mmCIF file of C-alpha atoms in Angstrom:
data_model
loop_
_atom_site.group_PDB
_atom_site.id
_atom_site.type_symbol
_atom_site.label_atom_id
_atom_site.label_comp_id
_atom_site.label_asym_id
_atom_site.label_seq_id
_atom_site.Cartn_x
_atom_site.Cartn_y
_atom_site.Cartn_z
ATOM 1 C CA MET A 1 -11.256 -3.747 26.808
ATOM 2 C CA LYS A 2 -8.152 -2.703 28.705
ATOM 3 C CA ILE A 3 -6.641 0.367 27.063
ATOM 4 C CA LEU A 4 -3.268 1.943 27.832
ATOM 5 C CA ARG A 5 -2.357 5.597 27.240
ATOM 6 C CA THR A 6 1.243 6.795 27.006
ATOM 7 C CA PRO A 7 1.778 9.776 29.340
ATOM 8 C CA GLU A 8 2.751 12.953 27.496
ATOM 9 C CA LYS A 9 6.036 13.173 29.436
ATOM 10 C CA PHE A 10 7.435 10.330 27.347
ATOM 11 C CA PHE A 11 7.310 12.552 24.249
ATOM 12 C CA THR A 12 8.760 15.756 25.732
ATOM 13 C CA LYS A 13 12.377 14.967 24.819
ATOM 14 C CA ILE A 14 11.576 14.737 21.103
ATOM 15 C CA LYS A 15 12.803 18.148 19.962
ATOM 16 C CA ASP A 16 12.047 17.848 16.248
ATOM 17 C CA TYR A 17 8.351 17.079 16.667
ATOM 18 C CA PRO A 18 6.952 20.540 17.553
ATOM 19 C CA PHE A 19 3.425 19.819 16.395
ATOM 20 C CA LYS A 20 0.190 20.457 18.259
ATOM 21 C CA PRO A 21 -1.622 17.218 19.152
ATOM 22 C CA ASN A 22 -5.194 16.633 18.048
ATOM 23 C CA TYR A 23 -7.353 13.922 19.621
ATOM 24 C CA THR A 24 -10.529 12.151 18.540
ATOM 25 C CA THR A 25 -12.385 9.680 20.759
ATOM 26 C CA ILE A 26 -14.246 6.849 19.055
ATOM 27 C CA LYS A 27 -16.105 3.794 20.304
ATOM 28 C CA THR A 28 -14.643 0.304 19.965
ATOM 29 C CA TYR A 29 -16.558 -2.898 19.238
ATOM 30 C CA ASP A 30 -17.269 -3.364 22.965
ATOM 31 C CA GLY A 31 -18.246 0.257 23.648
ATOM 32 C CA SER A 32 -14.910 1.350 25.094
ATOM 33 C CA ASP A 33 -13.567 4.840 24.432
ATOM 34 C CA LEU A 34 -10.473 4.819 22.218
ATOM 35 C CA ARG A 35 -8.549 8.065 21.742
ATOM 36 C CA ILE A 36 -6.759 8.508 18.396
ATOM 37 C CA HIS A 37 -4.104 11.168 17.876
ATOM 38 C CA HIS A 38 -3.380 13.023 14.658
ATOM 39 C CA LEU A 39 -1.336 15.936 13.363
ATOM 40 C CA ASP A 40 -2.979 18.749 11.413
ATOM 41 C CA GLU A 41 -0.369 21.062 9.892
ATOM 42 C CA GLY A 42 -0.305 23.548 7.042
ATOM 43 C CA PRO A 43 -2.859 26.017 5.655
ATOM 44 C CA LYS A 44 -6.434 25.173 6.589
ATOM 45 C CA ASP A 45 -7.620 26.033 3.085
ATOM 46 C CA GLY A 46 -4.948 23.975 1.355
ATOM 47 C CA PRO A 47 -5.484 20.617 -0.351
ATOM 48 C CA ILE A 48 -5.466 17.904 2.315
ATOM 49 C CA LEU A 49 -2.915 15.104 2.242
ATOM 50 C CA LEU A 50 -3.824 12.252 4.597
ATOM 51 C CA CYS A 51 -0.564 10.500 5.525
ATOM 52 C CA MET A 52 -0.725 7.110 7.217
ATOM 53 C CA HIS A 53 2.216 5.295 8.769
ATOM 54 C CA GLY A 54 3.010 1.621 9.201
ATOM 55 C CA GLN A 55 4.848 -0.731 11.549
ATOM 56 C CA PRO A 56 6.518 -0.214 14.056
ATOM 57 C CA VAL A 57 6.493 3.579 13.695
ATOM 58 C CA TRP A 58 4.081 6.516 14.183
ATOM 59 C CA SER A 59 3.358 9.981 12.773
ATOM 60 C CA TYR A 60 6.861 11.124 13.721
ATOM 61 C CA LEU A 61 7.793 9.391 10.444
ATOM 62 C CA TYR A 62 6.302 12.352 8.548
ATOM 63 C CA SER A 63 8.007 15.098 10.580
ATOM 64 C CA LYS A 64 10.716 15.673 7.937
ATOM 65 C CA MET A 65 8.163 15.932 5.130
ATOM 66 C CA ILE A 66 5.831 18.388 6.846
ATOM 67 C CA PRO A 67 7.960 21.555 6.252
ATOM 68 C CA TYR A 68 8.296 20.778 2.521
ATOM 69 C CA LEU A 69 4.583 20.106 2.150
ATOM 70 C CA LYS A 70 3.590 23.196 4.137
ATOM 71 C CA ASP A 71 5.809 25.352 1.927
ATOM 72 C CA ALA A 72 3.916 23.931 -1.051
ATOM 73 C CA GLY A 73 0.602 25.047 0.475
ATOM 74 C CA ILE A 74 -0.553 21.574 1.435
ATOM 75 C CA ARG A 75 -2.401 20.713 4.642
ATOM 76 C CA ILE A 76 -1.042 17.546 6.206
ATOM 77 C CA ILE A 77 -3.113 15.269 8.426
ATOM 78 C CA ALA A 78 -1.172 12.358 9.899
ATOM 79 C CA PRO A 79 -2.845 10.057 12.440
ATOM 80 C CA ASP A 80 -1.246 7.539 14.758
ATOM 81 C CA LEU A 81 -2.875 4.150 14.304
ATOM 82 C CA PRO A 82 -4.368 2.699 17.498
ATOM 83 C CA GLY A 83 -1.554 0.981 19.366
ATOM 84 C CA TYR A 84 1.096 3.398 18.092
ATOM 85 C CA GLY A 85 2.460 6.854 18.848
ATOM 86 C CA LYS A 86 0.235 9.123 20.920
ATOM 87 C CA SER A 87 -2.911 7.106 20.211
ATOM 88 C CA ASP A 88 -4.393 4.788 22.843
ATOM 89 C CA LYS A 89 -3.079 1.246 22.962
ATOM 90 C CA PRO A 90 -5.436 -1.692 23.499
ATOM 91 C CA ALA A 91 -3.542 -4.095 25.735
ATOM 92 C CA ALA A 92 -4.533 -7.586 24.535
ATOM 93 C CA ARG A 93 -3.416 -9.473 21.455
ATOM 94 C CA GLU A 94 -7.030 -10.334 20.620
ATOM 95 C CA ASP A 95 -7.852 -6.615 20.400
ATOM 96 C CA TYR A 96 -5.837 -6.272 17.185
ATOM 97 C CA THR A 97 -7.159 -7.460 13.854
ATOM 98 C CA TYR A 98 -6.918 -6.012 10.371
ATOM 99 C CA GLN A 99 -10.681 -5.390 10.360
ATOM 100 C CA ARG A 100 -10.676 -3.614 13.711
ATOM 101 C CA GLN A 101 -7.921 -1.249 12.609
ATOM 102 C CA VAL A 102 -9.988 -0.465 9.504
ATOM 103 C CA ASP A 103 -13.135 0.015 11.608
ATOM 104 C CA TRP A 104 -11.358 2.259 14.115
ATOM 105 C CA MET A 105 -9.835 4.449 11.408
ATOM 106 C CA ASN A 106 -13.117 4.602 9.485
ATOM 107 C CA SER A 107 -14.766 5.927 12.645
ATOM 108 C CA TRP A 108 -11.959 8.461 13.093
ATOM 109 C CA LEU A 109 -12.361 9.601 9.477
ATOM 110 C CA VAL A 110 -16.120 10.043 9.752
ATOM 111 C CA VAL A 111 -16.056 11.771 13.148
ATOM 112 C CA ASN A 112 -13.568 14.326 11.760
ATOM 113 C CA ASP A 113 -15.678 14.598 8.576
ATOM 114 C CA LEU A 114 -12.613 14.738 6.343
ATOM 115 C CA LYS A 115 -13.361 15.213 2.636
ATOM 116 C CA HIS A 116 -11.604 15.920 -0.668
ATOM 117 C CA LEU A 117 -8.571 14.010 0.495
ATOM 118 C CA THR A 118 -5.410 12.935 -1.223
ATOM 119 C CA PHE A 119 -4.240 9.754 0.432
ATOM 120 C CA PHE A 120 -0.702 8.543 0.957
ATOM 121 C CA GLY A 121 -0.061 5.315 2.846
ATOM 122 C CA GLN A 122 2.983 3.121 3.381
ATOM 123 C CA ASP A 123 3.288 -0.321 4.986
ATOM 124 C CA TRP A 124 0.238 -0.916 7.268
ATOM 125 C CA GLY A 125 -0.863 2.635 6.472
ATOM 126 C CA GLY A 126 -1.555 1.420 2.955
ATOM 127 C CA LEU A 127 -3.230 -1.843 3.941
ATOM 128 C CA ILE A 128 -5.614 -0.016 6.260
ATOM 129 C CA GLY A 129 -5.945 3.159 4.223
ATOM 130 C CA LEU A 130 -6.866 1.410 0.977
ATOM 131 C CA ARG A 131 -9.680 -0.350 2.790
ATOM 132 C CA MET A 132 -10.809 3.013 4.200
ATOM 133 C CA ILE A 133 -10.963 4.410 0.679
ATOM 134 C CA ALA A 134 -13.054 1.463 -0.502
ATOM 135 C CA ASP A 135 -15.420 2.050 2.438
ATOM 136 C CA ASN A 136 -15.564 5.853 2.031
ATOM 137 C CA PRO A 137 -14.922 6.570 -1.668
ATOM 138 C CA ASP A 138 -16.655 9.956 -1.727
ATOM 139 C CA ARG A 139 -14.168 11.359 0.794
ATOM 140 C CA PHE A 140 -11.104 10.767 -1.419
ATOM 141 C CA ASP A 141 -10.125 12.605 -4.620
ATOM 142 C CA ARG A 142 -6.707 11.030 -5.236
ATOM 143 C CA VAL A 143 -4.691 8.064 -3.989
ATOM 144 C CA ALA A 144 -0.927 7.561 -3.715
ATOM 145 C CA ILE A 145 0.780 4.576 -2.138
ATOM 146 C CA GLY A 146 4.357 3.568 -1.431
ATOM 147 C CA ASN A 147 5.936 0.303 -0.249
ATOM 148 C CA THR A 148 2.591 -1.242 0.603
ATOM 149 C CA GLY A 149 -0.171 -3.348 -0.869
ATOM 150 C CA LEU A 150 -3.619 -4.852 -0.572
ATOM 151 C CA PRO A 151 -2.740 -8.507 0.095
ATOM 152 C CA CYS A 152 -5.260 -10.973 -1.270
ATOM 153 C CA ASN A 153 -4.080 -14.528 -1.848
ATOM 154 C CA PRO A 154 -7.047 -16.908 -2.085
ATOM 155 C CA ASP A 155 -5.118 -19.598 -3.956
ATOM 156 C CA VAL A 156 -2.132 -20.271 -1.678
ATOM 157 C CA PRO A 157 -1.734 -24.085 -1.497
ATOM 158 C CA LYS A 158 -2.846 -25.686 1.752
ATOM 159 C CA ASP A 159 0.575 -27.246 2.315
ATOM 160 C CA ILE A 160 2.206 -23.772 2.270
ATOM 161 C CA VAL A 161 -0.392 -22.450 4.730
ATOM 162 C CA LYS A 162 0.185 -25.433 7.009
ATOM 163 C CA GLU A 163 3.952 -25.047 6.826
ATOM 164 C CA VAL A 164 3.871 -21.349 7.715
ATOM 165 C CA LEU A 165 1.331 -21.708 10.529
ATOM 166 C CA SER A 166 3.259 -24.655 12.006
ATOM 167 C CA PHE A 167 6.453 -22.623 11.926
ATOM 168 C CA ARG A 168 4.822 -19.627 13.594
ATOM 169 C CA LYS A 169 3.438 -21.850 16.370
ATOM 170 C CA SER A 170 6.660 -23.797 16.839
ATOM 171 C CA LYS A 171 9.109 -23.416 19.717
ATOM 172 C CA GLU A 172 11.910 -22.454 17.368
ATOM 173 C CA LYS A 173 13.646 -19.300 18.550
ATOM 174 C CA VAL A 174 14.044 -16.628 15.904
ATOM 175 C CA SER A 175 16.751 -14.122 16.803
ATOM 176 C CA PHE A 176 16.664 -10.466 15.793
ATOM 177 C CA PHE A 177 19.581 -11.002 13.443
ATOM 178 C CA LYS A 178 18.124 -14.119 11.820
ATOM 179 C CA MET A 179 14.852 -12.273 11.254
ATOM 180 C CA ILE A 180 16.696 -9.381 9.595
ATOM 181 C CA LYS A 181 18.648 -11.796 7.390
ATOM 182 C CA LYS A 182 15.465 -13.501 6.203
ATOM 183 C CA LEU A 183 13.732 -10.218 5.379
ATOM 184 C CA LYS A 184 16.762 -8.993 3.451
ATOM 185 C CA SER A 185 16.636 -12.168 1.371
ATOM 186 C CA MET A 186 13.149 -11.311 0.111
ATOM 187 C CA ASP A 187 12.369 -9.772 -3.253
ATOM 188 C CA GLY A 188 8.819 -8.742 -2.550
ATOM 189 C CA PHE A 189 6.161 -11.418 -2.830
ATOM 190 C CA SER A 190 6.881 -12.398 -6.399
ATOM 191 C CA GLY A 191 9.872 -13.917 -8.167
ATOM 192 C CA ASN A 192 10.510 -17.483 -9.293
ATOM 193 C CA ASP A 193 8.899 -18.946 -6.163
ATOM 194 C CA PRO A 194 5.691 -16.964 -5.503
ATOM 195 C CA HIS A 195 5.454 -18.415 -1.996
ATOM 196 C CA LEU A 196 9.028 -17.722 -0.887
ATOM 197 C CA GLY A 197 8.102 -14.234 0.277
ATOM 198 C CA ILE A 198 5.349 -15.676 2.472
ATOM 199 C CA LYS A 199 7.827 -18.073 4.089
ATOM 200 C CA MET A 200 10.452 -15.353 4.662
ATOM 201 C CA PHE A 201 7.921 -12.853 6.017
ATOM 202 C CA ALA A 202 6.825 -15.488 8.534
ATOM 203 C CA TYR A 203 10.122 -14.900 10.359
ATOM 204 C CA TRP A 204 9.063 -11.295 10.993
ATOM 205 C CA GLN A 205 5.642 -12.472 12.142
ATOM 206 C CA LYS A 206 7.098 -15.051 14.503
ATOM 207 C CA TYR A 207 9.838 -12.791 15.839
ATOM 208 C CA THR A 208 7.478 -9.953 16.703
ATOM 209 C CA TRP A 209 4.945 -12.192 18.419
ATOM 210 C CA ASP A 210 7.488 -14.261 20.368
ATOM 211 C CA THR A 211 9.452 -11.186 21.490
ATOM 212 C CA THR A 212 7.830 -9.506 24.487
ATOM 213 C CA ASN A 213 9.875 -6.329 24.116
ATOM 214 C CA VAL A 214 10.249 -5.814 20.371
ATOM 215 C CA PRO A 215 13.036 -3.208 19.895
ATOM 216 C CA SER A 216 10.900 -0.800 17.863
ATOM 217 C CA GLY A 217 13.382 2.050 18.022
ATOM 218 C CA ILE A 218 16.299 -0.046 16.845
ATOM 219 C CA ILE A 219 14.306 -1.626 14.022
ATOM 220 C CA ALA A 220 13.084 1.747 12.773
ATOM 221 C CA SER A 221 16.368 3.616 13.094
ATOM 222 C CA ALA A 222 18.358 0.793 11.497
ATOM 223 C CA MET A 223 16.202 1.222 8.386
ATOM 224 C CA MET A 224 16.451 5.014 8.294
ATOM 225 C CA GLU A 225 19.979 5.993 9.316
ATOM 226 C CA ARG A 226 23.547 4.781 9.507
ATOM 227 C CA ARG A 227 24.265 3.380 12.952
ATOM 228 C CA ASN A 228 27.504 2.482 14.688
ATOM 229 C CA ALA A 229 27.307 -1.301 14.912
ATOM 230 C CA ILE A 230 28.722 -1.463 18.427
ATOM 231 C CA SER A 231 26.392 1.157 19.922
ATOM 232 C CA MET A 232 23.401 -0.388 18.150
ATOM 233 C CA PHE A 233 24.272 -3.835 19.520
ATOM 234 C CA ILE A 234 24.625 -2.455 23.057
ATOM 235 C CA ASN A 235 21.329 -0.606 22.623
ATOM 236 C CA PHE A 236 19.695 -3.847 21.475
ATOM 237 C CA LEU A 237 21.252 -5.840 24.330
ATOM 238 C CA ALA A 238 20.078 -3.317 26.933
ATOM 239 C CA ILE A 239 16.484 -3.650 25.711
ATOM 240 C CA LYS A 240 16.730 -7.439 25.534
ATOM 241 C CA LEU A 241 17.984 -7.618 29.119
ATOM 242 C CA GLY A 242 15.218 -5.342 30.368
ATOM 243 C CA PHE A 243 17.232 -2.170 30.960
ATOM 244 C CA GLY A 244 15.253 -0.122 28.487
ATOM 245 C CA THR A 245 16.698 2.555 26.208
ATOM 246 C CA SER A 246 19.595 4.842 27.031
ATOM 247 C CA ALA A 247 20.526 8.122 25.374
ATOM 248 C CA LEU A 248 24.150 7.017 25.697
ATOM 249 C CA PHE A 249 23.758 4.201 23.165
ATOM 250 C CA SER A 250 20.487 5.091 21.401
ATOM 251 C CA SER A 251 20.326 7.515 18.502
ATOM 252 C CA LYS A 252 17.828 10.380 18.570
ATOM 253 C CA LEU A 253 15.789 8.496 16.000
ATOM 254 C CA SER A 254 15.793 5.274 17.982
ATOM 255 C CA LEU A 255 14.630 7.090 21.108
ATOM 256 C CA ALA A 256 11.822 8.795 19.165
ATOM 257 C CA TYR A 257 10.450 5.476 17.922
ATOM 258 C CA GLU A 258 10.751 3.881 21.343
ATOM 259 C CA SER A 259 9.128 6.816 23.152
ATOM 260 C CA PRO A 260 5.471 5.665 22.789
ATOM 261 C CA TYR A 261 6.211 2.567 24.866
ATOM 262 C CA PRO A 262 6.967 3.163 28.568
ATOM 263 C CA ASP A 263 7.248 -0.607 29.022
ATOM 264 C CA PRO A 264 6.640 -3.752 26.935
ATOM 265 C CA THR A 265 2.945 -3.953 27.835
ATOM 266 C CA TYR A 266 2.360 -0.961 25.550
ATOM 267 C CA LYS A 267 3.782 -2.808 22.525
ATOM 268 C CA MET A 268 0.956 -5.208 21.788
ATOM 269 C CA ALA A 269 0.170 -3.620 18.399
ATOM 270 C CA VAL A 270 3.826 -3.908 17.391
ATOM 271 C CA ARG A 271 3.749 -7.577 18.347
ATOM 272 C CA ALA A 272 0.318 -8.508 17.015
ATOM 273 C CA MET A 273 -0.163 -6.631 13.732
ATOM 274 C CA PRO A 274 2.473 -8.431 11.593
ATOM 275 C CA SER A 275 0.544 -11.677 12.052
ATOM 276 C CA GLN A 276 -2.571 -9.932 10.723
ATOM 277 C CA VAL A 277 -1.076 -9.415 7.253
ATOM 278 C CA PRO A 278 -3.297 -11.669 5.080
ATOM 279 C CA LEU A 279 -0.630 -13.577 3.183
ATOM 280 C CA PHE A 280 -3.013 -16.493 2.677
ATOM 281 C CA PRO A 281 -6.793 -16.976 3.021
ATOM 282 C CA ASP A 282 -8.031 -15.885 6.450
ATOM 283 C CA GLU A 283 -10.960 -14.015 7.981
ATOM 284 C CA SER A 284 -10.110 -10.893 5.950
ATOM 285 C CA LEU A 285 -10.370 -12.622 2.550
ATOM 286 C CA ASP A 286 -13.904 -11.482 1.670
ATOM 287 C CA ALA A 287 -13.119 -7.882 2.563
ATOM 288 C CA GLN A 288 -9.896 -7.966 0.538
ATOM 289 C CA LEU A 289 -11.667 -9.418 -2.488
ATOM 290 C CA SER A 290 -14.346 -6.737 -2.190
ATOM 291 C CA ALA A 291 -11.702 -3.991 -1.940
ATOM 292 C CA TRP A 292 -9.933 -5.283 -5.052
ATOM 293 C CA GLU A 293 -13.235 -5.338 -6.929
ATOM 294 C CA PHE A 294 -13.670 -1.700 -5.921
ATOM 295 C CA PHE A 295 -10.193 -0.656 -7.051
ATOM 296 C CA SER A 296 -10.537 -2.575 -10.303
ATOM 297 C CA ASN A 297 -13.125 0.068 -11.182
ATOM 298 C CA PHE A 298 -11.399 3.031 -9.497
ATOM 299 C CA LYS A 299 -10.872 5.816 -12.048
ATOM 300 C CA LYS A 300 -9.695 8.644 -9.810
ATOM 301 C CA PRO A 301 -5.964 9.491 -9.991
ATOM 302 C CA PHE A 302 -3.873 6.715 -8.440
ATOM 303 C CA LEU A 303 -0.084 6.997 -8.069
ATOM 304 C CA CYS A 304 2.499 4.392 -7.096
ATOM 305 C CA VAL A 305 5.643 5.984 -5.654
ATOM 306 C CA GLY A 306 7.928 3.521 -3.927
ATOM 307 C CA ALA A 307 11.537 2.839 -3.102
ATOM 308 C CA GLY A 308 12.291 0.054 -5.541
ATOM 309 C CA ASN A 309 14.993 -1.168 -3.160
ATOM 310 C CA ASP A 310 12.859 -2.406 -0.279
ATOM 311 C CA PRO A 311 13.163 -6.209 -0.174
ATOM 312 C CA VAL A 312 9.804 -6.652 1.556
ATOM 313 C CA THR A 313 7.712 -4.688 -0.956
ATOM 314 C CA ASN A 314 9.689 -4.734 -4.207
ATOM 315 C CA GLY A 315 7.298 -4.880 -7.141
ATOM 316 C CA PHE A 316 4.277 -3.755 -5.100
ATOM 317 C CA GLU A 317 3.238 -1.355 -7.850
ATOM 318 C CA LYS A 318 2.825 -3.963 -10.601
ATOM 319 C CA GLN A 319 -0.526 -5.309 -9.457
ATOM 320 C CA PHE A 320 -2.006 -1.829 -9.008
ATOM 321 C CA ILE A 321 -0.785 -0.532 -12.366
ATOM 322 C CA LYS A 322 -2.219 -3.641 -14.010
ATOM 323 C CA ARG A 323 -5.606 -3.591 -12.314
ATOM 324 C CA VAL A 324 -6.506 -0.015 -11.259
ATOM 325 C CA PRO A 325 -7.795 2.234 -14.092
ATOM 326 C CA GLY A 326 -6.808 5.393 -12.218
ATOM 327 C CA THR A 327 -3.125 4.528 -12.535
ATOM 328 C CA LYS A 328 -3.170 5.237 -16.276
ATOM 329 C CA GLY A 329 -1.353 8.411 -17.239
ATOM 330 C CA GLN A 330 0.250 8.883 -13.835
ATOM 331 C CA ASP A 331 3.999 9.300 -13.308
ATOM 332 C CA HIS A 332 4.726 6.182 -11.274
ATOM 333 C CA ILE A 333 8.233 6.261 -9.901
ATOM 334 C CA ASN A 334 10.686 4.506 -7.596
ATOM 335 C CA ILE A 335 12.832 6.984 -5.669
ATOM 336 C CA GLY A 336 15.017 4.730 -3.516
ATOM 337 C CA GLY A 337 15.290 5.160 0.227
ATOM 338 C CA GLY A 338 14.388 1.695 1.465
ATOM 339 C CA HIS A 339 11.282 0.772 3.402
ATOM 340 C CA PHE A 340 10.761 4.103 5.198
ATOM 341 C CA LEU A 341 11.180 6.467 2.263
ATOM 342 C CA GLN A 342 9.163 9.148 4.096
ATOM 343 C CA TRP A 343 12.265 9.735 6.217
ATOM 344 C CA THR A 344 15.133 8.852 3.926
ATOM 345 C CA LYS A 345 13.692 10.615 0.866
ATOM 346 C CA ALA A 346 11.549 13.232 2.593
ATOM 347 C CA LYS A 347 12.191 16.072 0.132
ATOM 348 C CA LYS A 348 11.838 13.971 -3.017
ATOM 349 C CA LEU A 349 8.683 12.222 -1.827
ATOM 350 C CA SER A 350 7.162 15.568 -0.832
ATOM 351 C CA GLU A 351 7.912 16.927 -4.314
ATOM 352 C CA VAL A 352 6.387 13.879 -6.010
ATOM 353 C CA LEU A 353 3.200 14.071 -3.932
ATOM 354 C CA THR A 354 2.923 17.839 -4.402
ATOM 355 C CA GLU A 355 3.223 17.443 -8.183
ATOM 356 C CA PHE A 356 0.667 14.631 -8.121
ATOM 357 C CA ILE A 357 -1.860 16.840 -6.324
ATOM 358 C CA GLN A 358 -1.232 19.865 -8.544
ATOM 359 C CA LYS A 359 -1.375 17.815 -11.751
ATOM 360 C CA ASN A 360 -4.691 16.221 -10.826
ATOM 361 C CA VAL A 361 -6.729 19.165 -9.596
#
């Protein structure tokens, strides 16, 4: 397996990420060494909160929450998924599957021998993390999730599957702005047409795979901060034309989320992982069904804390509250903040998670 590693110099200009790096080397399916980065902040004897990020971001997403959590006496461990942040980046599309991300992070968890964990995962951090919990239940004491899920859709009609796959393989060009428009039109994966969300999300899947240089920084910053439309468009155009990012037109946040990728070859995870979301029956179906069977009997404390105004994941909590016994008696809440609430609602989310840990000692 060809593996890329972002040189440390690409992270040196990030001034609000003063955290010591920690590295763990695991073995991949073909025996290659894969180095995974994580943060470890806060008191060593404090309750451990394992924070997992999603797409197309990295552990920098938790940098605003860390001071609040440390002040509350909580130890924060936040890894970068393989392909993101300071972790190694397998270079081929075929290297990235849902199962491999779960396997890699399971290995990381076991090598570091982490126990008595409270979990918080958002986006892909939830999809992968929930599977990790099902595989390593004795290592987790509590679970919290936000703007994420455990997709398992065995009954999607074959004509819908065919339509979506045909679209994703087609030569139709999906622009950045059309993709954004389609995602904004979603209302989670429910509503009057239960398959509309699958069709709309396919625009994100197609855009990311067809776009060699996905503008990760722009996508992330546009969802976390107010941007001047003109500067953001110029920033986007510069990336599209191959000129890279510029501090003149990029916000600090945009530069931080673009920093792990010296050039487009480093972005294969950003391109490949959206297509691994199991929106209809695929190779992950058996594992997803098994994980849901596990959580249908999960009695440890389980909290849903989301935005409630994220079009992609609206209503994510309903299935968990209905099916997971551990959700009973917990203070489930939507706090606003859009998809990346870890950044936009850092203080509030930190308070909610701190209270969840303290309440369920």
